[in-house]
PDB file of C-alpha atoms in Angstrom:
ATOM      1  CA  UNK A 181     -32.131  -2.880 -17.812  1.00  0.00           C
ATOM      2  CA  UNK A 182     -29.054  -3.277 -15.658  1.00  0.00           C
ATOM      3  CA  UNK A 183     -28.725  -1.875 -12.177  1.00  0.00           C
ATOM      4  CA  UNK A 184     -26.785   1.379 -11.969  1.00  0.00           C
ATOM      5  CA  UNK A 185     -23.208   1.088 -10.779  1.00  0.00           C
ATOM      6  CA  UNK A 186     -21.927   2.735  -7.632  1.00  0.00           C
ATOM      7  CA  UNK A 187     -21.340   6.452  -7.926  1.00  0.00           C
ATOM      8  CA  UNK A 188     -17.925   8.029  -7.339  1.00  0.00           C
ATOM      9  CA  UNK A 189     -18.615   8.840  -3.682  1.00  0.00           C
ATOM     10  CA  UNK A 190     -19.439   5.199  -2.920  1.00  0.00           C
ATOM     11  CA  UNK A 191     -16.270   4.065  -4.677  1.00  0.00           C
ATOM     12  CA  UNK A 192     -14.199   6.532  -2.648  1.00  0.00           C
ATOM     13  CA  UNK A 193     -15.717   5.299   0.605  1.00  0.00           C
ATOM     14  CA  UNK A 194     -14.859   1.744  -0.373  1.00  0.00           C
ATOM     15  CA  UNK A 195     -11.312   2.755  -1.283  1.00  0.00           C
ATOM     16  CA  UNK A 196     -10.930   4.661   1.970  1.00  0.00           C
ATOM     17  CA  UNK A 197     -12.098   1.605   3.892  1.00  0.00           C
ATOM     18  CA  UNK A 198      -9.527  -0.551   2.119  1.00  0.00           C
ATOM     19  CA  UNK A 199      -6.753   1.953   2.893  1.00  0.00           C
ATOM     20  CA  UNK A 200      -7.863   2.021   6.539  1.00  0.00           C
ATOM     21  CA  UNK A 201      -7.868  -1.778   6.670  1.00  0.00           C
ATOM     22  CA  UNK A 202      -4.277  -1.766   5.399  1.00  0.00           C
ATOM     23  CA  UNK A 203      -3.230   0.652   8.152  1.00  0.00           C
ATOM     24  CA  UNK A 204      -4.983  -1.589  10.695  1.00  0.00           C
ATOM     25  CA  UNK A 205      -3.179  -4.642   9.290  1.00  0.00           C
ATOM     26  CA  UNK A 206       0.108  -2.777   9.752  1.00  0.00           C
ATOM     27  CA  UNK A 207      -0.762  -1.993  13.388  1.00  0.00           C
ATOM     28  CA  UNK A 208      -1.722  -5.632  14.024  1.00  0.00           C
ATOM     29  CA  UNK A 209       1.564  -6.755  12.450  1.00  0.00           C
ATOM     30  CA  UNK A 210       3.448  -5.490  15.512  1.00  0.00           C
ATOM     31  CA  UNK A 211       1.971  -8.539  17.245  1.00  0.00           C
ATOM     32  CA  UNK A 212       1.605 -11.037  14.390  1.00  0.00           C
ATOM     33  CA  UNK A 213       4.072 -10.025  11.673  1.00  0.00           C
ATOM     34  CA  UNK A 214       2.251 -11.641   8.758  1.00  0.00           C
ATOM     35  CA  UNK A 215      -0.563  -9.096   8.516  1.00  0.00           C
ATOM     36  CA  UNK A 216       1.835  -6.483   7.114  1.00  0.00           C
ATOM     37  CA  UNK A 217       2.509  -8.803   4.169  1.00  0.00           C
ATOM     38  CA  UNK A 218      -1.231  -9.114   3.572  1.00  0.00           C
ATOM     39  CA  UNK A 219      -1.531  -5.323   3.756  1.00  0.00           C
ATOM     40  CA  UNK A 220       1.202  -4.631   1.223  1.00  0.00           C
ATOM     41  CA  UNK A 221      -0.293  -7.156  -1.212  1.00  0.00           C
ATOM     42  CA  UNK A 222      -3.670  -5.417  -0.942  1.00  0.00           C
ATOM     43  CA  UNK A 223      -2.010  -2.012  -1.450  1.00  0.00           C
ATOM     44  CA  UNK A 224      -0.208  -3.265  -4.583  1.00  0.00           C
ATOM     45  CA  UNK A 225      -3.477  -4.648  -5.981  1.00  0.00           C
ATOM     46  CA  UNK A 226      -5.439  -1.450  -5.248  1.00  0.00           C
ATOM     47  CA  UNK A 227      -2.803   1.024  -6.482  1.00  0.00           C
ATOM     48  CA  UNK A 228      -3.492   0.936 -10.256  1.00  0.00           C
ATOM     49  CA  UNK A 229      -7.200   1.754  -9.909  1.00  0.00           C
ATOM     50  CA  UNK A 230      -6.973   4.229  -7.012  1.00  0.00           C
ATOM     51  CA  UNK A 231      -8.083   7.835  -7.237  1.00  0.00           C
ATOM     52  CA  UNK A 232      -5.306  10.428  -6.689  1.00  0.00           C
ATOM     53  CA  UNK A 233      -5.940  10.811  -2.942  1.00  0.00           C
ATOM     54  CA  UNK A 234      -5.910   7.082  -2.250  1.00  0.00           C
ATOM     55  CA  UNK A 235      -2.974   6.601  -4.616  1.00  0.00           C
ATOM     56  CA  UNK A 236      -0.809   8.614  -2.205  1.00  0.00           C
ATOM     57  CA  UNK A 237      -1.919   6.437   0.713  1.00  0.00           C
ATOM     58  CA  UNK A 238      -1.295   3.158  -1.129  1.00  0.00           C
ATOM     59  CA  UNK A 239       2.169   4.306  -2.261  1.00  0.00           C
ATOM     60  CA  UNK A 240       2.923   5.443   1.311  1.00  0.00           C
ATOM     61  CA  UNK A 241       1.789   2.068   2.673  1.00  0.00           C
ATOM     62  CA  UNK A 242       3.838   0.153   0.114  1.00  0.00           C
ATOM     63  CA  UNK A 243       6.950   2.174   0.922  1.00  0.00           C
ATOM     64  CA  UNK A 244       6.319   1.778   4.654  1.00  0.00           C
ATOM     65  CA  UNK A 245       6.368  -1.997   4.209  1.00  0.00           C
ATOM     66  CA  UNK A 246       9.468  -2.248   1.989  1.00  0.00           C
ATOM     67  CA  UNK A 247      11.565   0.367   3.791  1.00  0.00           C
ATOM     68  CA  UNK A 248      10.498  -1.159   7.113  1.00  0.00           C
ATOM     69  CA  UNK A 249      11.544  -4.602   5.894  1.00  0.00           C
ATOM     70  CA  UNK A 250      14.969  -3.168   5.035  1.00  0.00           C
ATOM     71  CA  UNK A 251      15.288  -1.602   8.502  1.00  0.00           C
ATOM     72  CA  UNK A 252      14.245  -4.874  10.153  1.00  0.00           C
ATOM     73  CA  UNK A 253      16.806  -6.849   8.125  1.00  0.00           C
ATOM     74  CA  UNK A 254      19.563  -4.397   9.066  1.00  0.00           C
ATOM     75  CA  UNK A 255      18.475  -4.513  12.715  1.00  0.00           C
ATOM     76  CA  UNK A 256      18.482  -8.307  12.802  1.00  0.00           C
ATOM     77  CA  UNK A 257      21.936  -8.498  11.225  1.00  0.00           C
ATOM     78  CA  UNK A 258      23.272  -5.945  13.696  1.00  0.00           C
ATOM     79  CA  UNK A 259      21.753  -7.529  16.809  1.00  0.00           C
ATOM     80  CA  UNK A 260      24.947  -9.509  17.300  1.00  0.00           C
ATOM     81  CA  UNK A 261      26.677  -6.135  17.670  1.00  0.00           C
ATOM     82  CA  UNK A 262      23.933  -4.972  20.098  1.00  0.00           C
ATOM     83  CA  UNK A 263      23.347  -1.852  17.980  1.00  0.00           C
ATOM     84  CA  UNK A 264      20.690  -3.821  16.114  1.00  0.00           C
ATOM     85  CA  UNK A 265      18.358  -3.547  19.083  1.00  0.00           C
ATOM     86  CA  UNK A 266      18.457   0.242  18.722  1.00  0.00           C
ATOM     87  CA  UNK A 267      17.825  -0.084  14.975  1.00  0.00           C
ATOM     88  CA  UNK A 268      14.794  -2.295  15.632  1.00  0.00           C
ATOM     89  CA  UNK A 269      13.478   0.147  18.234  1.00  0.00           C
ATOM     90  CA  UNK A 270      13.906   3.054  15.805  1.00  0.00           C
ATOM     91  CA  UNK A 271      12.098   1.027  13.118  1.00  0.00           C
ATOM     92  CA  UNK A 272       9.187   0.522  15.511  1.00  0.00           C
ATOM     93  CA  UNK A 273       8.933   4.247  16.298  1.00  0.00           C
ATOM     94  CA  UNK A 274       9.369   5.187  12.614  1.00  0.00           C
ATOM     95  CA  UNK A 275       6.674   2.793  11.399  1.00  0.00           C
ATOM     96  CA  UNK A 276       4.292   3.704  14.223  1.00  0.00           C
ATOM     97  CA  UNK A 277       4.570   7.417  13.386  1.00  0.00           C
ATOM     98  CA  UNK A 278       4.086   6.739   9.657  1.00  0.00           C
ATOM     99  CA  UNK A 279       0.996   4.630  10.299  1.00  0.00           C
ATOM    100  CA  UNK A 280      -0.551   7.117  12.727  1.00  0.00           C
ATOM    101  CA  UNK A 281       0.093  10.016  10.321  1.00  0.00           C
ATOM    102  CA  UNK A 282      -1.415   7.982   7.502  1.00  0.00           C
ATOM    103  CA  UNK A 283      -4.571   7.150   9.451  1.00  0.00           C
ATOM    104  CA  UNK A 284      -4.988  10.771  10.548  1.00  0.00           C
ATOM    105  CA  UNK A 285      -4.573  12.044   6.976  1.00  0.00           C
ATOM    106  CA  UNK A 286      -7.006   9.426   5.667  1.00  0.00           C
ATOM    107  CA  UNK A 287      -9.517  10.338   8.381  1.00  0.00           C
ATOM    108  CA  UNK A 288      -9.257  14.006   7.342  1.00  0.00           C
ATOM    109  CA  UNK A 289      -9.640  12.975   3.676  1.00  0.00           C
ATOM    110  CA  UNK A 290      -6.188  14.391   2.876  1.00  0.00           C
ATOM    111  CA  UNK A 291      -3.462  12.897   0.696  1.00  0.00           C
ATOM    112  CA  UNK A 292      -0.021  12.036   1.998  1.00  0.00           C
ATOM    113  CA  UNK A 293       2.045  15.139   1.206  1.00  0.00           C
ATOM    114  CA  UNK A 294       5.158  13.216   0.128  1.00  0.00           C
ATOM    115  CA  UNK A 295       4.420   9.493  -0.225  1.00  0.00           C
ATOM    116  CA  UNK A 296       7.928   8.844  -1.585  1.00  0.00           C
ATOM    117  CA  UNK A 297       9.564  10.126   1.593  1.00  0.00           C
ATOM    118  CA  UNK A 298      11.808   7.836   3.614  1.00  0.00           C
ATOM    119  CA  UNK A 299      10.660   9.621   6.753  1.00  0.00           C
ATOM    120  CA  UNK A 300       7.116  10.619   7.633  1.00  0.00           C
ATOM    121  CA  UNK A 301       5.529  11.797   4.380  1.00  0.00           C
TER     122      UNK A 301
END
């Protein structure tokens, strides 16, 4: 007889831990950079099998990475015109708010209201 598989509550806890790890990787990326890439890869891998609540978090995390990468690229290009520094600062604030809101929603076991949003979900 085979051992019983994990029940749904254990799977959700595991998924929540993975989503939290991705948010942590995003926070650490402010100092290292590369951890955000690791986080978005994990989010892409987890997305197809995620329950509806975690699906919103993974989509939010994926969009945070790709939209953030766009903002960083624009900021770097515009640094020669000095305005890029402001763009990079706004990216930092934007991504910090998104990550904090995501962690708080995950902690409260709530989905991201609008994971497709360009702003704060």
